[in-house]
Short mmCIF file of C-alpha atoms in Angstrom, two decimals:
data_model
loop_
_atom_site.label_atom_id
_atom_site.label_comp_id
_atom_site.label_asym_id
_atom_site.label_seq_id
_atom_site.Cartn_x
_atom_site.Cartn_y
_atom_site.Cartn_z
CA MET A 299 -32.46 1.18 -29.73
CA THR A 300 -34.84 2.15 -32.56
CA ALA A 301 -35.95 5.45 -34.09
CA ALA A 302 -39.20 5.09 -32.14
CA ASP A 303 -37.19 4.88 -28.90
CA VAL A 304 -35.36 8.08 -29.79
CA GLU A 305 -38.64 9.86 -30.60
CA GLU A 306 -40.02 8.73 -27.25
CA LEU A 307 -36.92 10.21 -25.61
CA TYR A 308 -37.51 13.51 -27.45
CA ALA A 309 -41.10 13.54 -26.22
CA ARG A 310 -39.96 12.89 -22.65
CA TRP A 311 -37.46 15.75 -22.84
CA ALA A 312 -40.10 18.09 -24.25
CA LYS A 313 -42.58 17.10 -21.53
CA GLY A 314 -39.88 17.85 -18.97
CA GLY A 315 -39.60 21.41 -20.26
CA ALA A 316 -36.62 21.13 -22.62
CA LYS A 317 -36.71 23.75 -25.37
CA PRO A 318 -36.35 22.73 -29.05
CA ASN A 319 -32.76 24.03 -29.27
CA THR A 320 -31.87 22.04 -26.13
CA ILE A 321 -33.33 18.89 -27.65
CA ASP A 322 -31.40 19.66 -30.83
CA ALA A 323 -28.10 19.97 -28.95
CA ARG A 324 -28.71 16.74 -27.05
CA SER A 325 -29.62 14.88 -30.23
CA ILE A 326 -26.39 15.99 -31.93
CA ALA A 327 -24.29 14.53 -29.14
CA LEU A 328 -26.43 11.37 -29.09
CA SER A 329 -26.16 10.96 -32.85
CA SER A 330 -22.40 11.36 -32.69
CA LEU A 331 -22.15 8.48 -30.21
CA PHE A 332 -24.26 6.19 -32.39
CA SER A 333 -22.27 7.18 -35.50
CA HIS A 334 -19.11 6.14 -33.69
CA ALA A 335 -20.71 2.77 -32.93
CA VAL A 336 -21.72 2.35 -36.59
CA ARG A 337 -18.19 3.12 -37.80
CA HIS A 338 -16.81 0.45 -35.49
CA ARG A 339 -19.53 -1.99 -36.62
CA ARG A 340 -21.05 -2.41 -33.19
CA ILE A 341 -24.48 -1.54 -34.63
CA SER A 342 -25.79 -1.48 -38.20
CA SER A 343 -27.44 1.96 -38.32
CA ASN A 344 -27.85 5.18 -36.39
CA PRO A 345 -31.41 5.39 -34.97
CA VAL A 346 -31.05 9.10 -34.21
CA LYS A 347 -30.76 9.92 -37.93
CA GLU A 348 -33.99 8.03 -38.61
CA ALA A 349 -35.97 9.66 -35.78
CA GLU A 350 -38.14 12.74 -36.30
CA LYS A 351 -37.65 15.65 -33.93
CA PRO A 352 -40.60 17.54 -32.45
CA ASP A 353 -41.74 20.48 -34.54
CA SER A 354 -39.98 23.68 -33.55
CA PRO A 355 -42.16 26.80 -33.91
CA VAL A 356 -40.52 29.59 -35.90
CA VAL A 357 -40.68 32.95 -34.11
CA LEU A 358 -40.52 36.20 -36.05
CA VAL A 359 -37.43 38.21 -35.10
CA ASP A 360 -38.12 41.75 -33.83
CA GLU A 361 -35.14 43.72 -35.13
CA ARG A 362 -35.96 46.58 -32.75
CA SER A 363 -35.29 44.37 -29.74
CA LEU A 364 -31.71 43.56 -30.75
CA PRO A 365 -28.60 45.18 -29.26
CA SER A 366 -27.11 48.21 -30.99
CA LEU A 367 -23.55 48.13 -32.31
CA GLU A 368 -22.47 50.29 -29.35
CA GLU A 369 -24.05 47.82 -26.92
CA ILE A 370 -22.39 44.85 -28.64
CA LYS A 371 -19.02 46.59 -28.31
CA ALA A 372 -19.65 47.28 -24.63
CA ILE A 373 -20.65 43.65 -23.96
CA ALA A 374 -17.59 42.33 -25.80
CA GLN A 375 -15.29 44.53 -23.73
CA ALA A 376 -17.06 43.67 -20.47
CA ILE A 377 -16.95 39.91 -21.06
CA GLY A 378 -13.14 39.96 -21.25
CA PRO A 379 -10.40 39.25 -23.81
CA ARG A 380 -10.67 35.45 -23.62
CA LEU A 381 -14.31 35.28 -24.78
CA GLU A 382 -14.41 38.52 -26.77
CA PRO A 383 -13.38 36.92 -30.11
CA ALA A 384 -16.29 34.46 -29.91
CA LEU A 385 -18.77 37.31 -29.46
CA TRP A 386 -17.44 39.24 -32.43
CA LEU A 387 -17.52 36.08 -34.54
CA MET A 388 -21.19 35.56 -33.67
CA ALA A 389 -21.96 39.21 -34.50
CA CYS A 390 -19.90 39.37 -37.72
CA GLY A 391 -20.54 35.84 -38.98
CA GLY A 392 -23.97 34.84 -37.69
CA LEU A 393 -22.57 31.82 -35.83
CA ARG A 394 -24.37 29.91 -33.14
CA ILE A 395 -22.63 30.04 -29.77
CA GLY A 396 -21.44 26.41 -29.92
CA GLU A 397 -20.09 26.97 -33.45
CA SER A 398 -17.99 29.93 -32.32
CA LEU A 399 -16.38 27.67 -29.70
CA GLY A 400 -15.53 25.06 -32.33
CA VAL A 401 -13.46 27.41 -34.51
CA PHE A 402 -9.70 26.87 -34.91
CA SER A 403 -7.17 29.35 -36.29
CA GLU A 404 -6.65 27.27 -39.44
CA ASP A 405 -10.38 27.53 -40.27
CA PHE A 406 -9.83 31.12 -41.49
CA GLN A 407 -8.66 31.59 -45.07
CA ASP A 408 -9.06 34.38 -47.65
CA GLY A 409 -12.02 36.03 -45.95
CA LEU A 410 -13.88 32.75 -45.46
CA LEU A 411 -14.46 30.78 -42.29
CA ARG A 412 -14.90 27.06 -42.83
CA LEU A 413 -17.06 25.78 -39.98
CA ARG A 414 -16.40 22.10 -39.29
CA ARG A 415 -17.67 21.48 -35.77
CA GLN A 416 -19.51 22.83 -32.76
CA VAL A 417 -19.10 22.34 -29.04
CA VAL A 418 -21.90 20.59 -27.15
CA ARG A 419 -22.20 19.46 -23.57
CA TYR A 420 -23.56 16.06 -22.59
CA ARG A 421 -23.67 13.74 -19.62
CA ASP A 422 -21.22 10.84 -19.76
CA GLU A 423 -21.70 7.33 -18.39
CA ASP A 424 -20.52 8.48 -14.95
CA GLY A 425 -23.21 11.14 -14.84
CA LEU A 426 -20.74 13.99 -15.31
CA TYR A 427 -21.27 16.77 -17.83
CA VAL A 428 -18.45 17.06 -20.36
CA ALA A 429 -17.83 19.24 -23.42
CA ARG A 430 -17.05 17.65 -26.76
CA TYR A 431 -16.88 18.48 -30.44
CA ALA A 432 -19.84 17.38 -32.54
CA PRO A 433 -21.03 17.81 -36.14
CA LEU A 434 -22.66 21.11 -37.08
CA LYS A 435 -26.40 21.42 -36.60
CA HIS A 436 -28.28 19.95 -39.59
CA ARG A 437 -24.99 18.51 -40.88
CA LYS A 438 -23.57 15.01 -40.85
CA GLU A 439 -20.18 14.24 -39.39
CA GLY A 440 -17.46 15.51 -41.72
CA GLU A 441 -19.68 18.09 -43.42
CA TRP A 442 -18.95 21.81 -43.17
CA ARG A 443 -20.25 25.20 -44.28
CA ASP A 444 -18.36 28.29 -45.38
CA VAL A 445 -19.23 31.73 -44.02
CA PRO A 446 -17.78 35.03 -45.32
CA VAL A 447 -16.22 37.03 -42.50
CA PRO A 448 -14.36 40.36 -42.49
CA GLU A 449 -10.68 39.91 -43.31
CA TYR A 450 -9.70 41.77 -40.15
CA PHE A 451 -10.56 38.58 -38.28
CA ALA A 452 -7.07 37.42 -39.24
CA ALA A 453 -5.91 39.47 -36.25
CA PHE A 454 -8.11 37.29 -34.02
CA ALA A 455 -7.09 33.96 -35.58
CA ASP A 456 -4.42 33.06 -33.03
CA ARG A 457 -7.01 33.41 -30.22
CA PHE A 458 -8.97 30.41 -31.46
CA PRO A 459 -10.07 27.94 -30.24
CA ILE A 460 -11.69 29.61 -27.25
CA LEU A 461 -10.64 27.75 -24.10
CA ASN A 462 -11.52 27.99 -20.42
CA GLN A 463 -9.26 29.55 -17.81
CA GLN A 464 -7.56 26.19 -17.22
CA GLY A 465 -6.78 25.77 -20.91
CA GLY A 466 -9.43 23.10 -21.49
CA MET A 467 -12.57 23.05 -23.64
CA THR A 468 -15.27 25.51 -22.73
CA TYR A 469 -18.94 25.11 -23.58
CA PRO A 470 -21.93 27.36 -24.37
CA GLY A 471 -23.28 27.42 -20.81
CA LEU A 472 -20.09 29.03 -19.47
CA VAL A 473 -20.21 31.71 -22.16
CA ARG A 474 -23.87 32.41 -21.40
CA ALA A 475 -23.05 32.80 -17.69
CA SER A 476 -20.25 35.29 -18.47
CA TRP A 477 -22.56 37.08 -20.91
CA ASP A 478 -25.32 37.40 -18.28
CA ARG A 479 -22.87 38.85 -15.76
CA ALA A 480 -21.66 41.41 -18.32
CA ILE A 481 -25.24 42.36 -19.22
CA LYS A 482 -26.09 42.87 -15.56
CA ARG A 483 -22.99 45.00 -14.90
CA LEU A 484 -23.79 47.19 -17.89
CA GLY A 485 -27.47 47.50 -17.00
CA LEU A 486 -28.58 46.40 -20.47
CA PRO A 487 -31.79 44.60 -21.47
CA GLU A 488 -31.80 40.82 -21.23
CA TYR A 489 -30.15 40.12 -24.57
CA THR A 490 -28.81 36.62 -25.19
CA PRO A 491 -25.73 35.52 -27.17
CA HIS A 492 -28.16 34.33 -29.88
CA SER A 493 -29.18 37.98 -30.30
CA LEU A 494 -25.84 38.47 -32.09
CA ARG A 495 -26.81 35.88 -34.71
CA HIS A 496 -30.12 37.68 -35.21
CA LYS A 497 -28.22 40.97 -35.48
CA TRP A 498 -26.02 39.56 -38.27
CA ALA A 499 -29.09 38.38 -40.19
CA THR A 500 -30.73 41.78 -39.74
CA VAL A 501 -27.64 43.68 -40.94
CA THR A 502 -27.17 41.52 -44.02
CA LEU A 503 -30.81 41.31 -45.11
CA THR A 504 -31.62 44.99 -44.61
CA ASN A 505 -28.58 45.80 -46.76
CA GLU A 506 -29.91 43.71 -49.66
CA VAL A 507 -27.82 40.55 -49.27
CA SER A 508 -29.71 37.66 -50.90
CA ILE A 509 -31.90 35.75 -48.43
CA HIS A 510 -30.88 32.51 -50.18
CA GLU A 511 -27.23 33.20 -49.38
CA VAL A 512 -28.02 34.36 -45.84
CA SER A 513 -29.96 31.14 -45.24
CA ARG A 514 -27.02 29.05 -46.43
CA TRP A 515 -24.51 30.95 -44.32
CA LEU A 516 -26.75 30.71 -41.24
CA GLY A 517 -26.89 26.93 -41.72
CA HIS A 518 -30.68 26.70 -41.58
CA ARG A 519 -32.30 23.38 -42.36
CA SER A 520 -34.29 25.03 -45.17
CA ILE A 521 -34.81 28.51 -46.58
CA LYS A 522 -38.38 28.38 -45.25
CA VAL A 523 -37.02 28.83 -41.73
CA THR A 524 -35.07 31.91 -42.85
CA VAL A 525 -38.03 33.41 -44.68
CA ASP A 526 -40.44 32.78 -41.80
CA ARG A 527 -38.07 34.28 -39.26
CA TYR A 528 -36.43 37.13 -41.19
CA GLY A 529 -38.47 37.61 -44.38
CA HIS A 530 -40.02 40.85 -43.13
CA LEU A 531 -36.56 42.45 -43.18
CA THR A 532 -36.33 42.21 -46.97
CA GLN A 533 -39.27 44.51 -47.78
CA GLY A 534 -36.99 46.80 -49.80
CA GLY A 535 -37.18 44.10 -52.45
CA ARG A 536 -40.76 45.11 -53.23
CA GLU A 537 -39.71 48.49 -54.62
CA ARG A 538 -36.79 46.94 -56.53
CA CYS A 539 -39.22 44.42 -58.03
CA ARG A 540 -41.60 47.20 -59.01
CA GLN A 541 -38.81 49.20 -60.68
CA VAL A 542 -37.49 46.21 -62.63
CA VAL A 543 -40.92 45.17 -63.91
CA THR A 544 -41.87 48.77 -64.77
CA ALA A 545 -38.67 49.33 -66.76
CA THR A 546 -39.05 46.00 -68.60
CA PHE A 547 -42.69 46.29 -69.67
CA GLU A 548 -42.91 50.04 -70.21
CA GLY A 549 -43.83 50.63 -73.86
CA TYR A 550 -45.54 47.24 -74.20
CA LEU A 551 -48.50 47.90 -71.92
CA PRO A 552 -52.03 48.76 -73.11
CA GLU A 553 -52.39 52.42 -74.07
CA GLU A 554 -54.44 53.43 -71.02
CA LEU A 555 -51.79 52.00 -68.67
CA SER A 556 -48.99 53.71 -70.57
CA VAL A 557 -50.79 57.05 -70.23
CA SER A 558 -51.19 56.44 -66.50
CA LEU A 559 -47.47 55.75 -66.17
CA ALA A 560 -46.57 58.88 -68.12
CA ALA A 561 -48.81 60.98 -65.87
#
């Protein structure tokens, strides 16, 4: 299989109605399989890493359409104690849903969460869907990213990893189904689990956390994605910029501008 074959597969998925994030999740699982084959010298290279994914349009986040803190608390309580820690981790750490399911208790240390894996679901050779651990989105196998989380998450640590009722691996689709049932019972708008990630970005950026740091902690492919999606939330920076420049150049400006400032 070549990179061109993989790109043709992406195009077929897109034509069939698969959304960009679905294609992303499938490609991660596919890449993991080919990486395994490379390590065992069955093939020379991973064609998935060489293939280009379809462009994913960046949509501006409307912060007014996100759940309130009271609504997040209600959803977390309604979804039940088994899945509740994953929801709070998404809200307080900006994690993707699959990343929250890949967290282990030992990943927490000194107020930092070291993300090493995510859970994806793929179809095996028998045609059955199975959950498995895969590298983080936009990361190679073995790479990680650190995210600052409140230290009170230490009380949640022994409830990770999140498992299903039978004690096996769960996957994002099951969490979404439980989320949808909770939303319906509570009579809330059609929020999605990803709304919690958007909420985290909104909270951090509107409280003057650096967009460069937020982008890194979100695990975006580039800061351009962060700026395009959340840049409008950092408008307070305009006034800070104005104040800094005014204070720096005051006294050095032409006389007529200095008079204007004094007035």
